[in-house]
Amino acid sequence: NYKLQGLIYSEKGCMYETQRQFDSMIHYYLLSFHSFQRSNSTRNSITGLLNIGYGFLFLSKPDSAIPYYRLAGKLAFAIHDTVQIATVYRSIGSVYYQEKDFLKALYYYKLAPLTPIGIHNSDKWYLMAKAYIQIGELDSARILLNRIKDPQELAPDYYSLWQSIYEKEGNLKEALHTANKINLVKDSIYQRKLSISFAGLEKKNKFQGLQLENQQLIINRKQKELFL
């Protein structure tokens, strides 16, 4: 089962990513990509290629990431997947951003199409704003940041960009106010993650309780069968 094999390799790649062992991360994402290719699972293949590219970015080898991103783009265009096409363009843009070629980064960020998923669009505008700040076009950055209505997990980085704008403009009062917002949203995200993890634990405990109840029912039934 090549698809299942690909998913297992992906989980291993994810495990090494969290441990910051990026060479092993790339190795397992490569294995996952080849497994997904053999199972004709195109969307998963694209995700594997994107993850390989991220691995090279983490290793500060942006040039090595580009071929994987371009292949991911070719596959995404073949199946007309707007979300993954947008992800590919944003990823290529991030390569050039890391190389400090901010104009080229902007070129690829702009190519990323809008998608039905709000956070993807917010990410595009955030990345473009970040590049505009680097080249000193603060008004353009401000316009893009104002388009983001719900930054969600991007909130700390979103407010950090506002802080950068205010600092560059010499508006220290607003910069300080925004710095306080960053701390507040970080606390909020942390609390939300805690509540989600506690909810997960509660569900797990309930599930284990149901498993025990089911086992007891099976044992009782077997005892009755033996008695009969």
mmCIF file of C-alpha atoms in Angstrom:
data_model
loop_
_atom_site.group_PDB
_atom_site.id
_atom_site.type_symbol
_atom_site.label_atom_id
_atom_site.label_comp_id
_atom_site.label_asym_id
_atom_site.label_seq_id
_atom_site.Cartn_x
_atom_site.Cartn_y
_atom_site.Cartn_z
ATOM 1 C CA ASN A 1 0.000 0.000 0.000
ATOM 2 C CA TYR A 2 2.129 2.870 -1.328
ATOM 3 C CA LYS A 3 -0.222 5.611 -0.122
ATOM 4 C CA LEU A 4 -0.092 4.315 3.458
ATOM 5 C CA GLN A 5 3.684 3.978 3.144
ATOM 6 C CA GLY A 6 3.870 7.605 1.976
ATOM 7 C CA LEU A 7 1.819 8.773 4.967
ATOM 8 C CA ILE A 8 4.108 6.896 7.363
ATOM 9 C CA TYR A 9 7.209 8.442 5.769
ATOM 10 C CA SER A 10 5.529 11.878 6.017
ATOM 11 C CA GLU A 11 4.931 11.385 9.731
ATOM 12 C CA LYS A 12 8.584 10.419 10.173
ATOM 13 C CA GLY A 13 9.619 13.538 8.246
ATOM 14 C CA CYS A 14 7.373 15.634 10.496
ATOM 15 C CA MET A 15 8.901 14.002 13.587
ATOM 16 C CA TYR A 16 12.437 14.896 12.479
ATOM 17 C CA GLU A 17 11.278 18.410 11.560
ATOM 18 C CA THR A 18 10.076 19.017 15.145
ATOM 19 C CA GLN A 19 13.460 17.720 16.359
ATOM 20 C CA ARG A 20 15.195 20.119 13.924
ATOM 21 C CA GLN A 21 17.049 17.225 12.274
ATOM 22 C CA PHE A 22 16.553 18.632 8.804
ATOM 23 C CA ASP A 23 18.714 16.160 6.851
ATOM 24 C CA SER A 24 16.582 13.284 8.175
ATOM 25 C CA MET A 25 13.458 15.359 7.566
ATOM 26 C CA ILE A 26 14.366 15.768 3.877
ATOM 27 C CA HIS A 27 15.265 12.073 3.580
ATOM 28 C CA TYR A 28 11.849 10.898 4.782
ATOM 29 C CA TYR A 29 9.888 13.499 2.838
ATOM 30 C CA LEU A 30 11.734 12.322 -0.287
ATOM 31 C CA LEU A 31 10.694 8.739 0.507
ATOM 32 C CA SER A 32 7.112 9.912 1.054
ATOM 33 C CA PHE A 33 7.110 11.728 -2.306
ATOM 34 C CA HIS A 34 8.278 8.609 -4.175
ATOM 35 C CA SER A 35 5.663 6.470 -2.409
ATOM 36 C CA PHE A 36 2.878 8.925 -3.262
ATOM 37 C CA GLN A 37 4.072 9.003 -6.862
ATOM 38 C CA ARG A 38 3.744 5.215 -7.030
ATOM 39 C CA SER A 39 0.212 5.429 -5.611
ATOM 40 C CA ASN A 40 -0.788 8.193 -8.095
ATOM 41 C CA SER A 41 -1.632 10.466 -5.154
ATOM 42 C CA THR A 42 -0.829 13.811 -6.766
ATOM 43 C CA ARG A 43 -1.911 16.156 -3.970
ATOM 44 C CA ASN A 44 0.126 14.238 -1.418
ATOM 45 C CA SER A 45 3.074 14.214 -3.847
ATOM 46 C CA ILE A 46 2.884 18.015 -4.039
ATOM 47 C CA THR A 47 2.839 18.289 -0.245
ATOM 48 C CA GLY A 48 5.898 16.021 -0.076
ATOM 49 C CA LEU A 49 7.783 18.250 -2.537
ATOM 50 C CA LEU A 50 6.855 21.389 -0.607
ATOM 51 C CA ASN A 51 8.092 19.819 2.619
ATOM 52 C CA ILE A 52 11.409 18.894 0.969
ATOM 53 C CA GLY A 53 11.757 22.531 -0.116
ATOM 54 C CA TYR A 54 11.057 23.738 3.431
ATOM 55 C CA GLY A 55 13.760 21.379 4.678
ATOM 56 C CA PHE A 56 16.333 22.996 2.390
ATOM 57 C CA LEU A 57 15.213 26.456 3.529
ATOM 58 C CA PHE A 58 15.740 25.409 7.143
ATOM 59 C CA LEU A 59 19.243 24.267 6.163
ATOM 60 C CA SER A 60 19.821 27.673 4.510
ATOM 61 C CA LYS A 61 20.141 26.032 1.087
ATOM 62 C CA PRO A 62 17.500 28.018 -0.833
ATOM 63 C CA ASP A 63 18.914 27.145 -4.274
ATOM 64 C CA SER A 64 18.319 23.449 -3.541
ATOM 65 C CA ALA A 65 14.673 24.170 -2.656
ATOM 66 C CA ILE A 66 13.758 25.808 -5.990
ATOM 67 C CA PRO A 67 13.684 22.635 -8.202
ATOM 68 C CA TYR A 68 11.329 20.893 -5.749
ATOM 69 C CA TYR A 69 9.032 23.911 -5.607
ATOM 70 C CA ARG A 70 8.948 24.143 -9.401
ATOM 71 C CA LEU A 71 8.086 20.453 -9.747
ATOM 72 C CA ALA A 72 5.352 20.921 -7.114
ATOM 73 C CA GLY A 73 4.017 23.828 -9.189
ATOM 74 C CA LYS A 74 3.959 21.721 -12.358
ATOM 75 C CA LEU A 75 1.919 19.016 -10.604
ATOM 76 C CA ALA A 76 -0.412 21.573 -8.990
ATOM 77 C CA PHE A 77 -1.153 23.234 -12.353
ATOM 78 C CA ALA A 78 -1.862 19.806 -13.871
ATOM 79 C CA ILE A 79 -4.696 19.181 -11.380
ATOM 80 C CA HIS A 80 -5.809 22.867 -11.226
ATOM 81 C CA ASP A 81 -5.392 23.025 -7.442
ATOM 82 C CA THR A 82 -5.511 26.750 -6.634
ATOM 83 C CA VAL A 83 -4.557 26.329 -2.967
ATOM 84 C CA GLN A 84 -1.398 24.384 -3.769
ATOM 85 C CA ILE A 85 -0.509 26.667 -6.704
ATOM 86 C CA ALA A 86 -0.704 29.607 -4.290
ATOM 87 C CA THR A 87 1.445 27.729 -1.761
ATOM 88 C CA VAL A 88 4.078 27.020 -4.415
ATOM 89 C CA TYR A 89 4.354 30.684 -5.439
ATOM 90 C CA ARG A 90 4.538 31.842 -1.831
ATOM 91 C CA SER A 91 7.235 29.239 -1.175
ATOM 92 C CA ILE A 92 9.337 30.327 -4.169
ATOM 93 C CA GLY A 93 8.923 33.931 -3.046
ATOM 94 C CA SER A 94 10.223 32.965 0.399
ATOM 95 C CA VAL A 95 13.365 31.523 -1.181
ATOM 96 C CA TYR A 96 14.173 34.891 -2.763
ATOM 97 C CA TYR A 97 13.217 36.696 0.448
ATOM 98 C CA GLN A 98 15.749 34.559 2.316
ATOM 99 C CA GLU A 99 18.326 35.528 -0.309
ATOM 100 C CA LYS A 100 17.373 39.200 0.292
ATOM 101 C CA ASP A 101 16.165 39.619 -3.287
ATOM 102 C CA PHE A 102 12.999 41.362 -2.101
ATOM 103 C CA LEU A 103 11.796 42.532 -5.537
ATOM 104 C CA LYS A 104 11.906 38.979 -6.903
ATOM 105 C CA ALA A 105 10.199 37.734 -3.741
ATOM 106 C CA LEU A 106 7.413 40.250 -4.328
ATOM 107 C CA TYR A 107 7.076 39.112 -7.936
ATOM 108 C CA TYR A 108 6.308 35.528 -6.844
ATOM 109 C CA TYR A 109 4.110 36.562 -3.911
ATOM 110 C CA LYS A 110 1.978 38.572 -6.353
ATOM 111 C CA LEU A 111 1.652 35.544 -8.653
ATOM 112 C CA ALA A 112 0.023 33.506 -5.851
ATOM 113 C CA PRO A 113 -3.715 33.385 -6.687
ATOM 114 C CA LEU A 114 -6.370 34.150 -4.095
ATOM 115 C CA THR A 115 -8.043 31.021 -2.713
ATOM 116 C CA PRO A 116 -11.323 30.177 -0.958
ATOM 117 C CA ILE A 117 -9.295 29.741 2.274
ATOM 118 C CA GLY A 118 -8.943 33.051 4.113
ATOM 119 C CA ILE A 119 -5.714 32.269 5.981
ATOM 120 C CA HIS A 120 -3.923 31.524 2.667
ATOM 121 C CA ASN A 121 -4.883 34.965 1.375
ATOM 122 C CA SER A 122 -3.824 36.569 4.667
ATOM 123 C CA ASP A 123 -0.468 34.804 4.359
ATOM 124 C CA LYS A 124 0.028 36.218 0.846
ATOM 125 C CA TRP A 125 -0.701 39.772 2.016
ATOM 126 C CA TYR A 126 1.461 39.338 5.117
ATOM 127 C CA LEU A 127 4.442 38.123 3.054
ATOM 128 C CA MET A 128 4.036 40.940 0.532
ATOM 129 C CA ALA A 129 3.834 43.514 3.350
ATOM 130 C CA LYS A 130 6.979 42.061 4.897
ATOM 131 C CA ALA A 131 8.871 42.469 1.597
ATOM 132 C CA TYR A 132 7.537 46.016 1.079
ATOM 133 C CA ILE A 133 8.833 47.004 4.526
ATOM 134 C CA GLN A 134 12.279 45.720 3.541
ATOM 135 C CA ILE A 135 12.378 47.983 0.480
ATOM 136 C CA GLY A 136 10.967 50.962 2.408
ATOM 137 C CA GLU A 137 7.505 51.086 0.793
ATOM 138 C CA LEU A 138 5.621 51.465 4.079
ATOM 139 C CA ASP A 139 2.341 52.718 2.566
ATOM 140 C CA SER A 140 2.066 49.607 0.390
ATOM 141 C CA ALA A 141 2.757 47.423 3.418
ATOM 142 C CA ARG A 142 0.086 49.261 5.409
ATOM 143 C CA ILE A 143 -2.549 48.757 2.681
ATOM 144 C CA LEU A 144 -1.857 44.994 2.574
ATOM 145 C CA LEU A 145 -1.895 44.576 6.359
ATOM 146 C CA ASN A 146 -5.256 46.361 6.507
ATOM 147 C CA ARG A 147 -6.691 43.652 4.231
ATOM 148 C CA ILE A 148 -6.033 41.011 6.894
ATOM 149 C CA LYS A 149 -9.187 40.900 9.009
ATOM 150 C CA ASP A 150 -8.451 37.778 11.055
ATOM 151 C CA PRO A 151 -4.716 36.926 11.266
ATOM 152 C CA GLN A 152 -5.358 33.834 13.457
ATOM 153 C CA GLU A 153 -2.024 32.063 14.133
ATOM 154 C CA LEU A 154 -0.243 34.803 12.142
ATOM 155 C CA ALA A 155 -1.257 37.380 14.776
ATOM 156 C CA PRO A 156 2.158 37.782 16.552
ATOM 157 C CA ASP A 157 3.983 38.185 13.207
ATOM 158 C CA TYR A 158 1.191 40.406 11.871
ATOM 159 C CA TYR A 159 1.513 42.844 14.770
ATOM 160 C CA SER A 160 5.324 42.659 14.550
ATOM 161 C CA LEU A 161 5.068 44.104 11.027
ATOM 162 C CA TRP A 162 2.882 46.934 12.307
ATOM 163 C CA GLN A 163 5.469 47.564 15.020
ATOM 164 C CA SER A 164 8.213 47.744 12.350
ATOM 165 C CA ILE A 165 6.176 50.274 10.355
ATOM 166 C CA TYR A 166 5.589 52.502 13.403
ATOM 167 C CA GLU A 167 9.262 52.313 14.412
ATOM 168 C CA LYS A 168 10.429 53.278 10.915
ATOM 169 C CA GLU A 169 7.950 56.184 10.945
ATOM 170 C CA GLY A 170 9.217 57.284 14.380
ATOM 171 C CA ASN A 171 5.803 56.721 15.977
ATOM 172 C CA LEU A 172 7.145 55.221 19.216
ATOM 173 C CA LYS A 173 3.829 55.480 21.082
ATOM 174 C CA GLU A 174 2.061 53.216 18.556
ATOM 175 C CA ALA A 175 5.112 50.931 18.377
ATOM 176 C CA LEU A 176 4.935 50.393 22.152
ATOM 177 C CA HIS A 177 1.160 49.867 22.025
ATOM 178 C CA THR A 178 1.636 47.253 19.283
ATOM 179 C CA ALA A 179 4.395 45.509 21.265
ATOM 180 C CA ASN A 180 1.855 45.036 24.087
ATOM 181 C CA LYS A 181 -0.606 43.593 21.562
ATOM 182 C CA ILE A 182 2.023 41.047 20.472
ATOM 183 C CA ASN A 183 2.363 39.798 24.054
ATOM 184 C CA LEU A 184 -1.420 39.614 24.432
ATOM 185 C CA VAL A 185 -1.980 37.587 21.254
ATOM 186 C CA LYS A 186 0.909 35.257 22.129
ATOM 187 C CA ASP A 187 -0.738 34.576 25.501
ATOM 188 C CA SER A 188 -4.099 34.106 23.786
ATOM 189 C CA ILE A 189 -2.689 31.617 21.256
ATOM 190 C CA TYR A 190 -0.894 29.737 24.050
ATOM 191 C CA GLN A 191 -4.096 29.503 26.102
ATOM 192 C CA ARG A 192 -6.042 28.325 23.040
ATOM 193 C CA LYS A 193 -3.454 25.626 22.354
ATOM 194 C CA LEU A 194 -3.704 24.530 25.981
ATOM 195 C CA SER A 195 -7.490 24.320 25.819
ATOM 196 C CA ILE A 196 -7.309 22.370 22.555
ATOM 197 C CA SER A 197 -4.766 19.935 24.010
ATOM 198 C CA PHE A 198 -6.846 19.508 27.192
ATOM 199 C CA ALA A 199 -9.936 18.893 25.058
ATOM 200 C CA GLY A 200 -7.940 16.306 23.133
ATOM 201 C CA LEU A 201 -6.904 14.605 26.365
ATOM 202 C CA GLU A 202 -10.517 14.583 27.550
ATOM 203 C CA LYS A 203 -11.659 12.988 24.287
ATOM 204 C CA LYS A 204 -8.866 10.432 24.547
ATOM 205 C CA ASN A 205 -9.870 9.553 28.111
ATOM 206 C CA LYS A 206 -13.522 9.204 27.088
ATOM 207 C CA PHE A 207 -12.507 7.020 24.141
ATOM 208 C CA GLN A 208 -10.388 4.806 26.408
ATOM 209 C CA GLY A 209 -13.329 4.592 28.816
ATOM 210 C CA LEU A 210 -15.587 3.459 25.969
ATOM 211 C CA GLN A 211 -12.973 0.895 24.934
ATOM 212 C CA LEU A 212 -12.950 -0.533 28.480
ATOM 213 C CA GLU A 213 -16.764 -0.623 28.565
ATOM 214 C CA ASN A 214 -16.818 -2.417 25.214
ATOM 215 C CA GLN A 215 -14.226 -4.921 26.424
ATOM 216 C CA GLN A 216 -16.331 -5.575 29.526
ATOM 217 C CA LEU A 217 -19.427 -6.108 27.368
ATOM 218 C CA ILE A 218 -17.507 -8.575 25.192
ATOM 219 C CA ILE A 219 -16.270 -10.458 28.279
ATOM 220 C CA ASN A 220 -19.806 -10.595 29.728
ATOM 221 C CA ARG A 221 -21.173 -11.879 26.417
ATOM 222 C CA LYS A 222 -18.499 -14.540 26.186
ATOM 223 C CA GLN A 223 -19.263 -15.648 29.759
ATOM 224 C CA LYS A 224 -22.946 -15.983 28.869
ATOM 225 C CA GLU A 225 -22.069 -17.952 25.739
ATOM 226 C CA LEU A 226 -19.893 -20.286 27.796
ATOM 227 C CA PHE A 227 -22.694 -20.715 30.363
ATOM 228 C CA LEU A 228 -25.195 -21.548 27.604
#
